[in-house]
């Protein structure tokens, strides 16, 4: 397995609690979910090295049709 960079992260406790709940909903650890979110943001910004990574697009909202 490739090694990963470790670093300390200071974060607001309320934000951490929200991330913890979100990570639980996604069946991830907080660390894994933070990495997922950061990777997605970096890919969207076009800042990942190498070939362009595909980033999942947001689900389109259901359009409401007038009847």
Tab-separated table of N, CA and C in Angstrom:
chain	number	residue	atom	x	y	z
A	1	UNK	N	0.842	-1.180	0.000
A	1	UNK	CA	0.000	0.000	0.000
A	1	UNK	C	0.885	1.241	0.000
A	2	UNK	N	0.484	2.231	-0.771
A	2	UNK	CA	1.263	3.466	-0.853
A	2	UNK	C	1.210	4.200	0.483
A	3	UNK	N	2.325	4.837	0.821
A	3	UNK	CA	2.347	5.583	2.081
A	3	UNK	C	1.553	6.877	1.911
A	4	UNK	N	1.047	7.384	3.018
A	4	UNK	CA	0.271	8.613	2.993
A	4	UNK	C	0.920	9.630	3.901
A	5	UNK	N	0.770	10.864	3.571
A	5	UNK	CA	1.304	11.971	4.352
A	5	UNK	C	0.421	12.189	5.580
A	6	UNK	N	1.033	12.269	6.745
A	6	UNK	CA	0.302	12.552	7.982
A	6	UNK	C	0.535	14.006	8.375
A	7	UNK	N	-0.519	14.642	8.906
A	7	UNK	CA	-0.371	16.008	9.410
A	7	UNK	C	-1.489	16.277	10.402
A	8	UNK	N	-1.242	17.228	11.279
A	8	UNK	CA	-2.248	17.609	12.269
A	8	UNK	C	-3.237	18.584	11.638
A	9	UNK	N	-4.484	18.453	12.002
A	9	UNK	CA	-5.515	19.339	11.480
A	9	UNK	C	-6.311	19.896	12.653
A	10	UNK	N	-6.299	21.207	12.782
A	10	UNK	CA	-7.103	21.852	13.816
A	10	UNK	C	-8.426	22.243	13.176
A	11	UNK	N	-9.515	21.816	13.788
A	11	UNK	CA	-10.833	22.027	13.191
A	11	UNK	C	-11.841	22.327	14.294
A	12	UNK	N	-12.794	23.163	13.986
A	12	UNK	CA	-13.851	23.502	14.925
A	12	UNK	C	-14.597	22.225	15.346
A	13	UNK	N	-14.838	22.037	16.635
A	13	UNK	CA	-15.510	20.825	17.107
A	13	UNK	C	-16.893	20.603	16.480
A	14	UNK	N	-17.646	21.657	16.252
A	14	UNK	CA	-18.977	21.511	15.629
A	14	UNK	C	-18.846	21.026	14.187
A	15	UNK	N	-17.857	21.548	13.462
A	15	UNK	CA	-17.611	21.097	12.103
A	15	UNK	C	-17.198	19.629	12.102
A	16	UNK	N	-16.345	19.252	13.054
A	16	UNK	CA	-15.915	17.852	13.138
A	16	UNK	C	-17.110	16.937	13.396
A	17	UNK	N	-18.011	17.352	14.282
A	17	UNK	CA	-19.195	16.539	14.576
A	17	UNK	C	-20.055	16.360	13.327
A	18	UNK	N	-20.218	17.426	12.560
A	18	UNK	CA	-20.996	17.341	11.320
A	18	UNK	C	-20.319	16.405	10.330
A	19	UNK	N	-18.990	16.508	10.209
A	19	UNK	CA	-18.249	15.618	9.312
A	19	UNK	C	-18.338	14.172	9.776
A	20	UNK	N	-18.322	13.984	11.086
A	20	UNK	CA	-18.414	12.633	11.642
A	20	UNK	C	-19.766	11.996	11.293
A	21	UNK	N	-20.847	12.762	11.423
A	21	UNK	CA	-22.178	12.249	11.064
A	21	UNK	C	-22.249	11.938	9.564
A	22	UNK	N	-21.698	12.849	8.748
A	22	UNK	CA	-21.708	12.670	7.298
A	22	UNK	C	-20.901	11.432	6.910
A	23	UNK	N	-19.737	11.290	7.500
A	23	UNK	CA	-18.899	10.127	7.212
A	23	UNK	C	-19.625	8.845	7.601
A	24	UNK	N	-20.298	8.860	8.736
A	24	UNK	CA	-21.083	7.694	9.168
A	24	UNK	C	-22.149	7.349	8.128
A	25	UNK	N	-22.846	8.369	7.628
A	25	UNK	CA	-23.884	8.150	6.620
A	25	UNK	C	-23.316	7.497	5.364
A	26	UNK	N	-22.070	7.813	5.040
A	26	UNK	CA	-21.417	7.305	3.832
A	26	UNK	C	-20.593	6.044	4.102
A	27	UNK	N	-20.668	5.537	5.341
A	27	UNK	CA	-19.922	4.337	5.754
A	27	UNK	C	-18.422	4.514	5.569
A	28	UNK	N	-17.922	5.683	5.951
A	28	UNK	CA	-16.489	5.985	5.880
A	28	UNK	C	-16.013	6.453	7.239
A	29	UNK	N	-14.715	6.407	7.429
A	29	UNK	CA	-14.114	7.053	8.596
A	29	UNK	C	-14.089	8.553	8.313
A	30	UNK	N	-13.924	9.356	9.351
A	30	UNK	CA	-13.826	10.801	9.141
A	30	UNK	C	-12.618	11.091	8.260
A	31	UNK	N	-11.502	10.433	8.538
A	31	UNK	CA	-10.295	10.640	7.736
A	31	UNK	C	-10.544	10.276	6.268
A	32	UNK	N	-11.165	9.130	6.040
A	32	UNK	CA	-11.453	8.699	4.673
A	32	UNK	C	-12.409	9.640	3.970
A	33	UNK	N	-13.387	10.156	4.712
A	33	UNK	CA	-14.357	11.062	4.106
A	33	UNK	C	-13.714	12.411	3.786
A	34	UNK	N	-12.862	12.902	4.673
A	34	UNK	CA	-12.149	14.150	4.385
A	34	UNK	C	-11.284	13.997	3.136
A	35	UNK	N	-10.607	12.867	3.024
A	35	UNK	CA	-9.776	12.639	1.835
A	35	UNK	C	-10.644	12.595	0.578
A	36	UNK	N	-11.795	11.923	0.663
A	36	UNK	CA	-12.726	11.862	-0.458
A	36	UNK	C	-13.185	13.262	-0.871
A	37	UNK	N	-13.601	14.070	0.117
A	37	UNK	CA	-14.082	15.423	-0.172
A	37	UNK	C	-12.985	16.302	-0.761
A	38	UNK	N	-11.791	16.192	-0.208
A	38	UNK	CA	-10.677	16.994	-0.719
A	38	UNK	C	-10.292	16.572	-2.137
A	39	UNK	N	-10.246	15.267	-2.377
A	39	UNK	CA	-9.906	14.779	-3.720
A	39	UNK	C	-10.933	15.257	-4.741
A	40	UNK	N	-12.222	15.204	-4.371
A	40	UNK	CA	-13.286	15.660	-5.260
A	40	UNK	C	-13.135	17.158	-5.559
A	41	UNK	N	-12.859	17.956	-4.533
A	41	UNK	CA	-12.699	19.407	-4.724
A	41	UNK	C	-11.479	19.724	-5.584
A	42	UNK	N	-10.390	19.021	-5.351
A	42	UNK	CA	-9.163	19.256	-6.115
A	42	UNK	C	-9.369	18.856	-7.585
A	43	UNK	N	-10.077	17.751	-7.817
A	43	UNK	CA	-10.352	17.324	-9.187
A	43	UNK	C	-11.248	18.333	-9.902
A	44	UNK	N	-12.272	18.821	-9.202
A	44	UNK	CA	-13.177	19.816	-9.807
A	44	UNK	C	-12.447	21.090	-10.176
A	45	UNK	N	-11.436	21.429	-9.374
A	45	UNK	CA	-10.650	22.640	-9.637
A	45	UNK	C	-9.593	22.398	-10.712
A	46	UNK	N	-9.479	21.147	-11.194
A	46	UNK	CA	-8.495	20.826	-12.224
A	46	UNK	C	-7.072	20.834	-11.711
A	47	UNK	N	-6.894	20.540	-10.432
A	47	UNK	CA	-5.561	20.621	-9.833
A	47	UNK	C	-4.933	19.272	-9.522
A	48	UNK	N	-5.566	18.180	-9.902
A	48	UNK	CA	-4.939	16.867	-9.714
A	48	UNK	C	-3.902	16.671	-10.804
A	49	UNK	N	-2.711	16.220	-10.444
A	49	UNK	CA	-1.696	15.969	-11.472
A	49	UNK	C	-2.087	14.776	-12.343
A	50	UNK	N	-1.554	14.731	-13.530
A	50	UNK	CA	-1.809	13.612	-14.425
A	50	UNK	C	-3.031	13.857	-15.285
A	51	UNK	N	-3.519	12.769	-15.920
A	51	UNK	CA	-4.688	12.927	-16.789
A	51	UNK	C	-5.885	13.422	-15.995
A	52	UNK	N	-6.769	14.131	-16.674
A	52	UNK	CA	-7.946	14.673	-15.990
A	52	UNK	C	-8.754	13.545	-15.375
A	53	UNK	N	-8.968	13.667	-14.077
A	53	UNK	CA	-9.762	12.668	-13.361
A	53	UNK	C	-11.231	12.965	-13.584
A	54	UNK	N	-12.014	11.911	-13.703
A	54	UNK	CA	-13.444	12.142	-13.844
A	54	UNK	C	-14.034	12.382	-12.461
A	55	UNK	N	-14.841	13.383	-12.385
A	55	UNK	CA	-15.477	13.745	-11.123
A	55	UNK	C	-16.960	13.488	-11.273
A	56	UNK	N	-17.540	12.748	-10.312
A	56	UNK	CA	-18.976	12.493	-10.425
A	56	UNK	C	-19.753	13.806	-10.435
A	57	UNK	N	-20.677	13.907	-11.363
A	57	UNK	CA	-21.487	15.113	-11.448
A	57	UNK	C	-22.630	15.006	-10.456
A	58	UNK	N	-23.090	16.175	-10.015
A	58	UNK	CA	-24.198	16.193	-9.072
A	58	UNK	C	-25.453	15.678	-9.756
A	59	UNK	N	-26.326	15.077	-8.966
A	59	UNK	CA	-27.581	14.574	-9.501
A	59	UNK	C	-28.425	15.750	-9.977
A	60	UNK	N	-28.950	15.656	-11.196
A	60	UNK	CA	-29.801	16.756	-11.673
A	60	UNK	C	-31.097	16.784	-10.880
A	61	UNK	N	-31.552	17.982	-10.593
A	61	UNK	CA	-32.816	18.118	-9.880
A	61	UNK	C	-33.952	17.803	-10.840
A	62	UNK	N	-34.980	17.188	-10.305
A	62	UNK	CA	-36.141	16.862	-11.134
A	62	UNK	C	-36.804	18.154	-11.577
A	63	UNK	N	-36.980	18.286	-12.865
A	63	UNK	CA	-37.617	19.509	-13.361
A	63	UNK	C	-39.122	19.404	-13.156
A	64	UNK	N	-39.698	20.492	-12.767
A	64	UNK	CA	-41.144	20.513	-12.545
A	64	UNK	C	-41.812	21.011	-13.794
A	65	UNK	N	-42.745	20.241	-14.277
A	65	UNK	CA	-43.477	20.629	-15.475
A	65	UNK	C	-44.858	21.116	-15.073
A	66	UNK	N	-45.270	22.197	-15.687
A	66	UNK	CA	-46.595	22.718	-15.400
A	66	UNK	C	-47.615	21.929	-16.176
A	67	UNK	N	-48.710	21.601	-15.533
A	67	UNK	CA	-49.761	20.850	-16.219
A	67	UNK	C	-50.993	21.674	-16.398
